mmCIF file of C-alpha atoms in Angstrom:
data_model
loop_
_atom_site.group_PDB
_atom_site.id
_atom_site.type_symbol
_atom_site.label_atom_id
_atom_site.label_comp_id
_atom_site.label_asym_id
_atom_site.label_seq_id
_atom_site.Cartn_x
_atom_site.Cartn_y
_atom_site.Cartn_z
ATOM 1 C CA MET A 1 -87.132 -0.205 66.631
ATOM 2 C CA PHE A 2 -84.419 -2.423 68.098
ATOM 3 C CA LYS A 3 -86.306 -2.610 71.405
ATOM 4 C CA LYS A 4 -89.491 -3.647 69.587
ATOM 5 C CA ILE A 5 -87.685 -6.434 67.706
ATOM 6 C CA PHE A 6 -86.047 -7.594 70.929
ATOM 7 C CA PHE A 7 -89.415 -7.629 72.717
ATOM 8 C CA VAL A 8 -91.128 -9.630 69.961
ATOM 9 C CA THR A 9 -88.227 -12.088 69.827
ATOM 10 C CA ALA A 10 -88.368 -12.511 73.596
ATOM 11 C CA LEU A 11 -92.102 -13.224 73.431
ATOM 12 C CA LEU A 12 -91.592 -15.828 70.706
ATOM 13 C CA LEU A 13 -88.840 -17.552 72.685
ATOM 14 C CA ALA A 14 -90.971 -17.537 75.829
ATOM 15 C CA SER A 15 -93.866 -19.011 73.875
ATOM 16 C CA LEU A 16 -91.678 -21.786 72.488
ATOM 17 C CA LEU A 17 -90.208 -22.592 75.885
ATOM 18 C CA SER A 18 -93.623 -22.711 77.548
ATOM 19 C CA ALA A 19 -95.239 -24.835 74.817
ATOM 20 C CA LYS A 20 -96.433 -28.152 76.131
ATOM 21 C CA PRO A 21 -95.035 -31.332 74.557
ATOM 22 C CA VAL A 22 -97.509 -32.830 72.112
ATOM 23 C CA VAL A 23 -98.420 -36.451 72.760
ATOM 24 C CA ILE A 24 -100.390 -38.318 70.093
ATOM 25 C CA ALA A 25 -102.460 -41.346 71.086
ATOM 26 C CA SER A 26 -103.564 -43.774 68.414
ATOM 27 C CA ILE A 27 -107.094 -43.983 69.897
ATOM 28 C CA ALA A 28 -109.200 -41.979 72.333
ATOM 29 C CA PRO A 29 -109.153 -44.288 75.398
ATOM 30 C CA VAL A 30 -105.354 -44.382 75.251
ATOM 31 C CA GLY A 31 -105.449 -40.601 74.989
ATOM 32 C CA TYR A 32 -107.516 -40.620 78.184
ATOM 33 C CA LEU A 33 -104.833 -42.625 79.992
ATOM 34 C CA ALA A 34 -102.114 -40.288 78.711
ATOM 35 C CA LYS A 35 -104.001 -37.183 79.837
ATOM 36 C CA ALA A 36 -104.764 -38.704 83.236
ATOM 37 C CA VAL A 37 -101.041 -39.261 83.802
ATOM 38 C CA GLY A 38 -99.664 -36.209 82.004
ATOM 39 C CA GLY A 39 -102.229 -33.691 83.220
ATOM 40 C CA ASP A 40 -101.525 -30.079 82.301
ATOM 41 C CA LYS A 41 -97.870 -30.819 81.498
ATOM 42 C CA ILE A 42 -98.719 -32.220 78.069
ATOM 43 C CA GLU A 43 -101.048 -31.659 75.142
ATOM 44 C CA VAL A 44 -102.799 -34.866 74.081
ATOM 45 C CA GLN A 45 -104.430 -35.547 70.731
ATOM 46 C CA SER A 46 -106.059 -38.798 69.613
ATOM 47 C CA LEU A 47 -106.007 -40.003 66.012
ATOM 48 C CA ALA A 48 -108.323 -42.830 64.984
ATOM 49 C CA LYS A 49 -112.040 -42.415 65.522
ATOM 50 C CA GLY A 50 -114.897 -44.545 64.280
ATOM 51 C CA ASP A 51 -113.884 -47.872 62.755
ATOM 52 C CA VAL A 52 -110.168 -48.042 63.584
ATOM 53 C CA HIS A 53 -109.740 -51.107 61.373
ATOM 54 C CA SER A 54 -110.157 -48.947 58.276
ATOM 55 C CA TYR A 55 -108.450 -45.820 59.620
ATOM 56 C CA GLU A 56 -106.056 -43.814 57.462
ATOM 57 C CA PRO A 57 -104.553 -40.546 58.731
ATOM 58 C CA LYS A 58 -105.806 -37.310 57.219
ATOM 59 C CA PRO A 59 -103.451 -34.431 56.349
ATOM 60 C CA ASN A 60 -104.246 -32.715 59.662
ATOM 61 C CA ASP A 61 -103.354 -35.938 61.502
ATOM 62 C CA MET A 62 -99.979 -36.056 59.777
ATOM 63 C CA LYS A 63 -99.358 -32.406 60.678
ATOM 64 C CA ALA A 64 -100.150 -33.143 64.316
ATOM 65 C CA VAL A 65 -97.827 -36.141 64.359
ATOM 66 C CA ALA A 66 -95.041 -34.086 62.800
ATOM 67 C CA LYS A 67 -95.141 -31.753 65.833
ATOM 68 C CA ALA A 68 -95.367 -34.526 68.425
ATOM 69 C CA ARG A 69 -92.742 -35.708 70.891
ATOM 70 C CA ILE A 70 -94.409 -39.042 71.643
ATOM 71 C CA PHE A 71 -96.742 -41.350 69.746
ATOM 72 C CA ILE A 72 -98.572 -43.845 71.961
ATOM 73 C CA ALA A 73 -99.461 -47.026 70.114
ATOM 74 C CA ALA A 74 -101.925 -49.630 71.355
ATOM 75 C CA GLY A 75 -101.184 -52.678 69.208
ATOM 76 C CA LEU A 76 -103.734 -51.853 66.518
ATOM 77 C CA GLU A 77 -103.481 -53.104 62.955
ATOM 78 C CA PHE A 78 -103.231 -49.686 61.291
ATOM 79 C CA GLU A 79 -100.230 -48.752 63.450
ATOM 80 C CA GLU A 80 -98.002 -51.329 61.790
ATOM 81 C CA ALA A 81 -98.444 -49.626 58.419
ATOM 82 C CA TRP A 82 -98.380 -46.032 59.583
ATOM 83 C CA ILE A 83 -95.820 -45.794 62.398
ATOM 84 C CA PRO A 84 -92.850 -45.951 59.958
ATOM 85 C CA ARG A 85 -94.403 -43.037 58.060
ATOM 86 C CA PHE A 86 -95.024 -41.137 61.291
ATOM 87 C CA LYS A 87 -91.366 -41.577 62.260
ATOM 88 C CA ALA A 88 -90.271 -40.418 58.822
ATOM 89 C CA SER A 89 -92.295 -37.217 59.188
ATOM 90 C CA ALA A 90 -91.052 -36.536 62.735
ATOM 91 C CA LYS A 91 -87.407 -37.563 63.071
ATOM 92 C CA ASN A 92 -87.318 -37.289 66.876
ATOM 93 C CA LEU A 93 -90.682 -38.935 67.488
ATOM 94 C CA VAL A 94 -90.628 -41.512 70.305
ATOM 95 C CA VAL A 95 -93.021 -44.418 69.758
ATOM 96 C CA VAL A 96 -94.361 -45.999 72.939
ATOM 97 C CA GLN A 97 -96.136 -49.369 72.906
ATOM 98 C CA SER A 98 -98.665 -48.911 75.677
ATOM 99 C CA ASP A 99 -99.596 -52.590 75.345
ATOM 100 C CA ALA A 100 -96.021 -53.788 75.971
ATOM 101 C CA LYS A 101 -95.701 -56.878 78.184
ATOM 102 C CA ILE A 102 -99.416 -57.686 77.996
ATOM 103 C CA ALA A 103 -100.228 -61.242 76.940
ATOM 104 C CA LYS A 104 -102.787 -61.139 74.149
ATOM 105 C CA LEU A 105 -105.882 -63.176 73.549
ATOM 106 C CA LYS A 106 -106.548 -64.478 70.081
ATOM 107 C CA GLU A 107 -109.086 -62.258 68.358
ATOM 108 C CA GLU A 108 -112.497 -63.897 68.529
ATOM 109 C CA HIS A 109 -114.375 -64.022 65.242
ATOM 110 C CA ALA A 110 -116.145 -67.344 65.392
ATOM 111 C CA GLY A 111 -119.151 -66.497 67.525
ATOM 112 C CA HIS A 112 -117.835 -67.439 70.974
ATOM 113 C CA ALA A 113 -115.086 -65.969 73.069
ATOM 114 C CA ASP A 114 -111.714 -67.693 72.964
ATOM 115 C CA HIS A 115 -110.447 -68.417 76.466
ATOM 116 C CA ASP A 116 -107.406 -70.512 75.610
ATOM 117 C CA GLU A 117 -104.784 -67.870 76.425
ATOM 118 C CA GLU A 118 -103.022 -69.516 79.329
ATOM 119 C CA HIS A 119 -100.974 -66.509 80.404
ATOM 120 C CA GLY A 120 -103.608 -63.767 80.452
ATOM 121 C CA GLU A 121 -104.759 -64.148 84.038
ATOM 122 C CA HIS A 122 -101.175 -64.414 85.273
ATOM 123 C CA ASP A 123 -100.426 -61.095 83.580
ATOM 124 C CA GLU A 124 -103.491 -59.455 85.132
ATOM 125 C CA LYS A 125 -102.497 -60.448 88.641
ATOM 126 C CA HIS A 126 -99.187 -58.633 88.237
ATOM 127 C CA SER A 127 -100.473 -55.611 86.287
ATOM 128 C CA GLY A 128 -101.237 -52.896 88.780
ATOM 129 C CA HIS A 129 -100.945 -54.180 92.347
ATOM 130 C CA ASP A 130 -97.314 -53.253 93.040
ATOM 131 C CA ASP A 131 -96.528 -50.807 95.832
ATOM 132 C CA HIS A 132 -94.534 -48.342 93.625
ATOM 133 C CA LYS A 133 -91.827 -47.758 96.245
ATOM 134 C CA ALA A 134 -88.618 -48.877 94.532
ATOM 135 C CA LYS A 135 -86.057 -46.093 94.945
ATOM 136 C CA ASP A 136 -83.781 -46.769 92.000
ATOM 137 C CA ASP A 137 -86.376 -47.303 89.286
ATOM 138 C CA LYS A 138 -87.620 -44.375 87.264
ATOM 139 C CA HIS A 139 -91.096 -45.762 87.864
ATOM 140 C CA SER A 140 -92.070 -46.943 91.343
ATOM 141 C CA GLY A 141 -92.752 -50.646 91.597
ATOM 142 C CA HIS A 142 -91.318 -51.369 88.179
ATOM 143 C CA SER A 143 -88.622 -53.684 89.580
ATOM 144 C CA GLU A 144 -91.251 -55.970 91.062
ATOM 145 C CA HIS A 145 -92.317 -56.851 87.532
ATOM 146 C CA ALA A 146 -88.838 -57.765 86.322
ATOM 147 C CA LYS A 147 -89.112 -61.469 87.122
ATOM 148 C CA HIS A 148 -92.644 -61.575 85.767
ATOM 149 C CA ASP A 149 -91.468 -59.926 82.528
ATOM 150 C CA GLU A 150 -88.651 -62.462 82.210
ATOM 151 C CA LYS A 151 -91.193 -65.274 82.341
ATOM 152 C CA HIS A 152 -92.996 -63.694 79.405
ATOM 153 C CA GLU A 153 -89.807 -63.530 77.349
ATOM 154 C CA ALA A 154 -89.870 -67.300 76.993
ATOM 155 C CA HIS A 155 -93.297 -66.978 75.345
ATOM 156 C CA GLU A 156 -92.527 -64.022 73.072
ATOM 157 C CA GLU A 157 -91.744 -66.218 70.060
ATOM 158 C CA HIS A 158 -95.000 -68.091 70.569
ATOM 159 C CA ASP A 159 -96.922 -64.831 70.940
ATOM 160 C CA GLU A 160 -95.392 -63.420 67.753
ATOM 161 C CA GLU A 161 -96.757 -66.356 65.791
ATOM 162 C CA HIS A 162 -100.256 -65.256 66.713
ATOM 163 C CA GLU A 163 -99.684 -61.492 66.622
ATOM 164 C CA ALA A 164 -101.585 -61.080 63.346
ATOM 165 C CA HIS A 165 -104.684 -62.464 65.066
ATOM 166 C CA ALA A 166 -104.167 -60.902 68.491
ATOM 167 C CA ASP A 167 -107.108 -59.096 70.037
ATOM 168 C CA PRO A 168 -105.944 -55.488 70.575
ATOM 169 C CA HIS A 169 -108.731 -54.330 72.930
ATOM 170 C CA VAL A 170 -106.652 -54.663 76.112
ATOM 171 C CA TRP A 171 -107.731 -51.268 77.506
ATOM 172 C CA LEU A 172 -111.203 -52.701 78.252
ATOM 173 C CA ASN A 173 -109.746 -54.717 81.124
ATOM 174 C CA PRO A 174 -109.102 -52.174 83.927
ATOM 175 C CA VAL A 175 -106.098 -54.054 85.313
ATOM 176 C CA LEU A 176 -104.445 -54.215 81.912
ATOM 177 C CA ALA A 177 -105.281 -50.524 81.463
ATOM 178 C CA ILE A 178 -103.086 -49.915 84.516
ATOM 179 C CA THR A 179 -100.199 -51.635 82.743
ATOM 180 C CA MET A 180 -100.802 -49.369 79.755
ATOM 181 C CA ALA A 181 -100.841 -46.302 81.996
ATOM 182 C CA ARG A 182 -97.576 -47.414 83.622
ATOM 183 C CA ASN A 183 -95.932 -47.718 80.199
ATOM 184 C CA ILE A 184 -97.168 -44.232 79.337
ATOM 185 C CA SER A 185 -95.907 -42.852 82.642
ATOM 186 C CA ASP A 186 -92.466 -44.357 82.014
ATOM 187 C CA ALA A 187 -92.336 -42.625 78.631
ATOM 188 C CA LEU A 188 -93.381 -39.249 80.031
ATOM 189 C CA ILE A 189 -90.717 -39.505 82.734
ATOM 190 C CA ASP A 190 -88.087 -40.324 80.111
ATOM 191 C CA MET A 191 -89.143 -37.227 78.198
ATOM 192 C CA ASP A 192 -89.517 -34.906 81.194
ATOM 193 C CA LYS A 193 -87.554 -36.103 84.215
ATOM 194 C CA ALA A 194 -88.045 -32.783 86.018
ATOM 195 C CA ASN A 195 -91.734 -33.620 86.473
ATOM 196 C CA LYS A 196 -91.265 -37.266 87.482
ATOM 197 C CA ASP A 197 -93.063 -36.865 90.824
ATOM 198 C CA PHE A 198 -96.010 -35.181 89.085
ATOM 199 C CA TYR A 199 -96.434 -38.061 86.646
ATOM 200 C CA LEU A 200 -96.031 -40.699 89.350
ATOM 201 C CA LYS A 201 -98.618 -39.018 91.548
ATOM 202 C CA ASN A 202 -101.106 -38.889 88.677
ATOM 203 C CA PHE A 203 -100.398 -42.499 87.753
ATOM 204 C CA GLN A 204 -100.976 -43.568 91.357
ATOM 205 C CA LYS A 205 -104.359 -41.810 91.399
ATOM 206 C CA LEU A 206 -105.394 -43.345 88.094
ATOM 207 C CA MET A 207 -104.323 -46.787 89.273
ATOM 208 C CA ASN A 208 -106.285 -46.408 92.509
ATOM 209 C CA ASP A 209 -109.370 -45.271 90.589
ATOM 210 C CA LEU A 210 -109.180 -48.247 88.218
ATOM 211 C CA LEU A 211 -108.601 -50.726 91.041
ATOM 212 C CA ALA A 212 -111.522 -49.286 93.019
ATOM 213 C CA PHE A 213 -113.728 -49.614 89.944
ATOM 214 C CA ASP A 214 -112.500 -53.175 89.428
ATOM 215 C CA GLU A 215 -113.503 -54.250 92.927
ATOM 216 C CA SER A 216 -116.892 -52.595 92.540
ATOM 217 C CA ALA A 217 -117.442 -54.226 89.134
ATOM 218 C CA LYS A 218 -116.590 -57.675 90.461
ATOM 219 C CA ASN A 219 -119.132 -57.235 93.246
ATOM 220 C CA GLU A 220 -121.816 -56.007 90.838
ATOM 221 C CA LEU A 221 -121.343 -58.855 88.383
ATOM 222 C CA ALA A 222 -120.718 -61.633 90.914
ATOM 223 C CA GLY A 223 -124.351 -62.690 91.309
ATOM 224 C CA LEU A 224 -125.262 -62.992 87.639
ATOM 225 C CA LYS A 225 -126.487 -66.473 86.716
ATOM 226 C CA ASN A 226 -126.587 -65.778 83.003
ATOM 227 C CA ARG A 227 -123.073 -64.603 82.174
ATOM 228 C CA LYS A 228 -123.383 -64.441 78.387
ATOM 229 C CA PHE A 229 -123.785 -61.243 76.409
ATOM 230 C CA VAL A 230 -124.176 -60.729 72.672
ATOM 231 C CA VAL A 231 -122.182 -58.088 70.783
ATOM 232 C CA TYR A 232 -121.851 -57.209 67.129
ATOM 233 C CA HIS A 233 -118.064 -56.768 67.111
ATOM 234 C CA PRO A 234 -115.968 -58.898 69.516
ATOM 235 C CA ALA A 235 -114.221 -56.016 71.271
ATOM 236 C CA TRP A 236 -115.008 -57.066 74.829
ATOM 237 C CA GLY A 237 -112.976 -60.278 75.141
ATOM 238 C CA TYR A 238 -110.545 -59.023 77.805
ATOM 239 C CA PHE A 239 -113.392 -57.474 79.761
ATOM 240 C CA ALA A 240 -115.394 -60.710 79.552
ATOM 241 C CA LYS A 241 -112.498 -62.912 80.598
ATOM 242 C CA HIS A 242 -111.587 -60.687 83.535
ATOM 243 C CA TYR A 243 -115.132 -60.744 84.911
ATOM 244 C CA ASP A 244 -115.869 -64.388 84.075
ATOM 245 C CA LEU A 245 -118.398 -63.493 81.386
ATOM 246 C CA GLU A 246 -118.859 -64.937 77.898
ATOM 247 C CA GLN A 247 -118.884 -62.660 74.883
ATOM 248 C CA ILE A 248 -120.843 -63.956 71.870
ATOM 249 C CA SER A 249 -120.140 -62.178 68.598
ATOM 250 C CA ILE A 250 -122.527 -61.588 65.699
ATOM 251 C CA GLU A 251 -119.722 -60.596 63.374
ATOM 252 C CA ARG A 252 -117.889 -63.540 61.808
ATOM 253 C CA ASN A 253 -114.275 -63.214 60.683
ATOM 254 C CA GLY A 254 -114.656 -59.444 60.553
ATOM 255 C CA LYS A 255 -117.675 -59.642 58.244
ATOM 256 C CA GLU A 256 -121.445 -59.580 58.395
ATOM 257 C CA PRO A 257 -122.796 -63.064 59.243
ATOM 258 C CA LYS A 258 -124.184 -65.275 56.493
ATOM 259 C CA ILE A 259 -127.826 -66.386 56.430
ATOM 260 C CA ASP A 260 -127.152 -69.746 58.089
ATOM 261 C CA GLU A 261 -124.994 -68.062 60.730
ATOM 262 C CA MET A 262 -127.765 -65.563 61.453
ATOM 263 C CA ALA A 263 -130.218 -68.448 61.847
ATOM 264 C CA SER A 264 -128.000 -70.211 64.380
ATOM 265 C CA THR A 265 -127.498 -66.941 66.273
ATOM 266 C CA VAL A 266 -131.273 -66.374 66.393
ATOM 267 C CA LYS A 267 -131.709 -69.842 67.867
ATOM 268 C CA MET A 268 -128.968 -69.256 70.430
ATOM 269 C CA ILE A 269 -130.452 -65.914 71.526
ATOM 270 C CA LYS A 270 -133.845 -67.516 72.025
ATOM 271 C CA ASP A 271 -132.440 -70.606 73.755
ATOM 272 C CA GLU A 272 -130.284 -68.510 76.111
ATOM 273 C CA ASN A 273 -133.075 -65.999 76.726
ATOM 274 C CA ILE A 274 -130.822 -63.091 75.691
ATOM 275 C CA LYS A 275 -132.719 -59.821 76.094
ATOM 276 C CA VAL A 276 -130.156 -57.306 74.818
ATOM 277 C CA ILE A 277 -127.877 -57.190 71.793
ATOM 278 C CA PHE A 278 -124.991 -54.765 72.174
ATOM 279 C CA ALA A 279 -124.075 -52.904 69.004
ATOM 280 C CA ASP A 280 -120.934 -50.874 68.372
ATOM 281 C CA PRO A 281 -121.670 -47.204 67.533
ATOM 282 C CA ASN A 282 -118.552 -47.175 65.333
ATOM 283 C CA ARG A 283 -119.865 -49.962 63.095
ATOM 284 C CA SER A 284 -122.941 -51.068 61.192
ATOM 285 C CA GLN A 285 -125.912 -51.918 63.396
ATOM 286 C CA LYS A 286 -127.915 -53.587 60.637
ATOM 287 C CA SER A 287 -127.350 -57.205 61.735
ATOM 288 C CA ALA A 288 -128.045 -56.345 65.373
ATOM 289 C CA GLN A 289 -131.354 -54.733 64.401
ATOM 290 C CA VAL A 290 -132.320 -57.745 62.254
ATOM 291 C CA LEU A 291 -131.568 -60.138 65.112
ATOM 292 C CA ALA A 292 -133.517 -57.959 67.523
ATOM 293 C CA SER A 293 -136.569 -57.994 65.252
ATOM 294 C CA GLN A 294 -136.418 -61.796 65.010
ATOM 295 C CA THR A 295 -135.844 -62.517 68.686
ATOM 296 C CA GLY A 296 -137.622 -59.761 70.605
ATOM 297 C CA ALA A 297 -134.328 -58.560 72.071
ATOM 298 C CA LYS A 298 -133.515 -54.851 72.108
ATOM 299 C CA VAL A 299 -130.411 -53.163 70.771
ATOM 300 C CA GLU A 300 -128.193 -51.067 73.027
ATOM 301 C CA LEU A 301 -124.855 -49.395 72.304
ATOM 302 C CA LEU A 302 -121.509 -50.120 73.946
ATOM 303 C CA ASP A 303 -118.575 -48.086 72.678
ATOM 304 C CA PRO A 304 -115.159 -49.770 73.022
ATOM 305 C CA LEU A 305 -113.484 -46.549 71.835
ATOM 306 C CA GLY A 306 -115.112 -43.994 74.135
ATOM 307 C CA TYR A 307 -112.666 -41.385 75.414
ATOM 308 C CA ASN A 308 -113.451 -41.517 79.132
ATOM 309 C CA LEU A 309 -112.308 -45.075 79.719
ATOM 310 C CA LEU A 310 -113.259 -45.279 83.393
ATOM 311 C CA GLU A 311 -116.787 -43.987 82.794
ATOM 312 C CA ASN A 312 -117.130 -46.210 79.729
ATOM 313 C CA LEU A 313 -116.255 -49.301 81.764
ATOM 314 C CA LYS A 314 -118.819 -48.305 84.391
ATOM 315 C CA ILE A 315 -121.443 -47.996 81.649
ATOM 316 C CA ALA A 316 -120.538 -51.466 80.347
ATOM 317 C CA VAL A 317 -120.846 -53.066 83.783
ATOM 318 C CA ARG A 318 -124.244 -51.481 84.419
ATOM 319 C CA ALA A 319 -125.518 -52.384 80.943
ATOM 320 C CA ILE A 320 -124.438 -56.038 81.089
ATOM 321 C CA LYS A 321 -125.720 -56.411 84.643
ATOM 322 C CA ASP A 322 -129.105 -54.956 83.689
ATOM 323 C CA ALA A 323 -129.284 -57.075 80.540
ATOM 324 C CA ASN A 324 -128.633 -60.304 82.460
ATOM 325 C CA SER A 325 -130.646 -59.602 85.607
ATOM 326 C CA PRO A 326 -134.111 -61.149 86.023
ATOM 327 C CA LYS A 327 -136.881 -58.696 85.247
#
């Protein structure tokens, strides 16, 4: 009997010791970045699906968070309300801002993309092209960003003034996604220093894949004469800015457009010879379908919250290129 109890206890202890740390990502594409870096050393779960603007955790979500070691935030509105509750339910939970040190664009709700963020391009140039060879940093190349980060500190107060209206969709710019992945890698190394080399190797591969995609995307989109694309929800601002495109939103101030706004959008679509309206599968497609029926354009789906971020960006490039190429 004693041997049986000892054996069962040993199995339970072995199971606990071998259990992978649970990492919770606020949204699926951030979960993708975490899994790409963490590989089989971690268990990743993503919370918000569908319309993240109206997301509230379900009981199963709260149970998952309670077991987690790390929660990876992405600068979304619901996080501000729920992270304190997550931390209350999991006393040792580490919250990681994957969007840390990324200059934000103002969220675009007025029909045309807002390109007045003067620091965005500067941030992109420094977000993923380091050589990752610094010996003393826990994350290779991190020291090369120190001076760049200091420059941003002078603008933090200014950025905070606009935080309520900041566009959170930074993961849709591949270079900024590298910054997010680096922040995630730093957190995983802090949690599990024994596997530092594993995480760094995976981060390096992910960075190389995103940079290779970025070069390919720039080449594919370089020859487009018409660089405007119409979306329902303005999620693609960082993507548009990075590739010198112009996002035009149907949604106005987070709401369905009014009749006069729909009329002006119909005129713009006809005047600009827009052939495709991109709807968000996580949101209503009613207005997009109405505009399509009035303009002869067709409706296609682009998902800003798709799990496989790299593949999703490839889909977006192909779709926008095809939509704006002469037929």
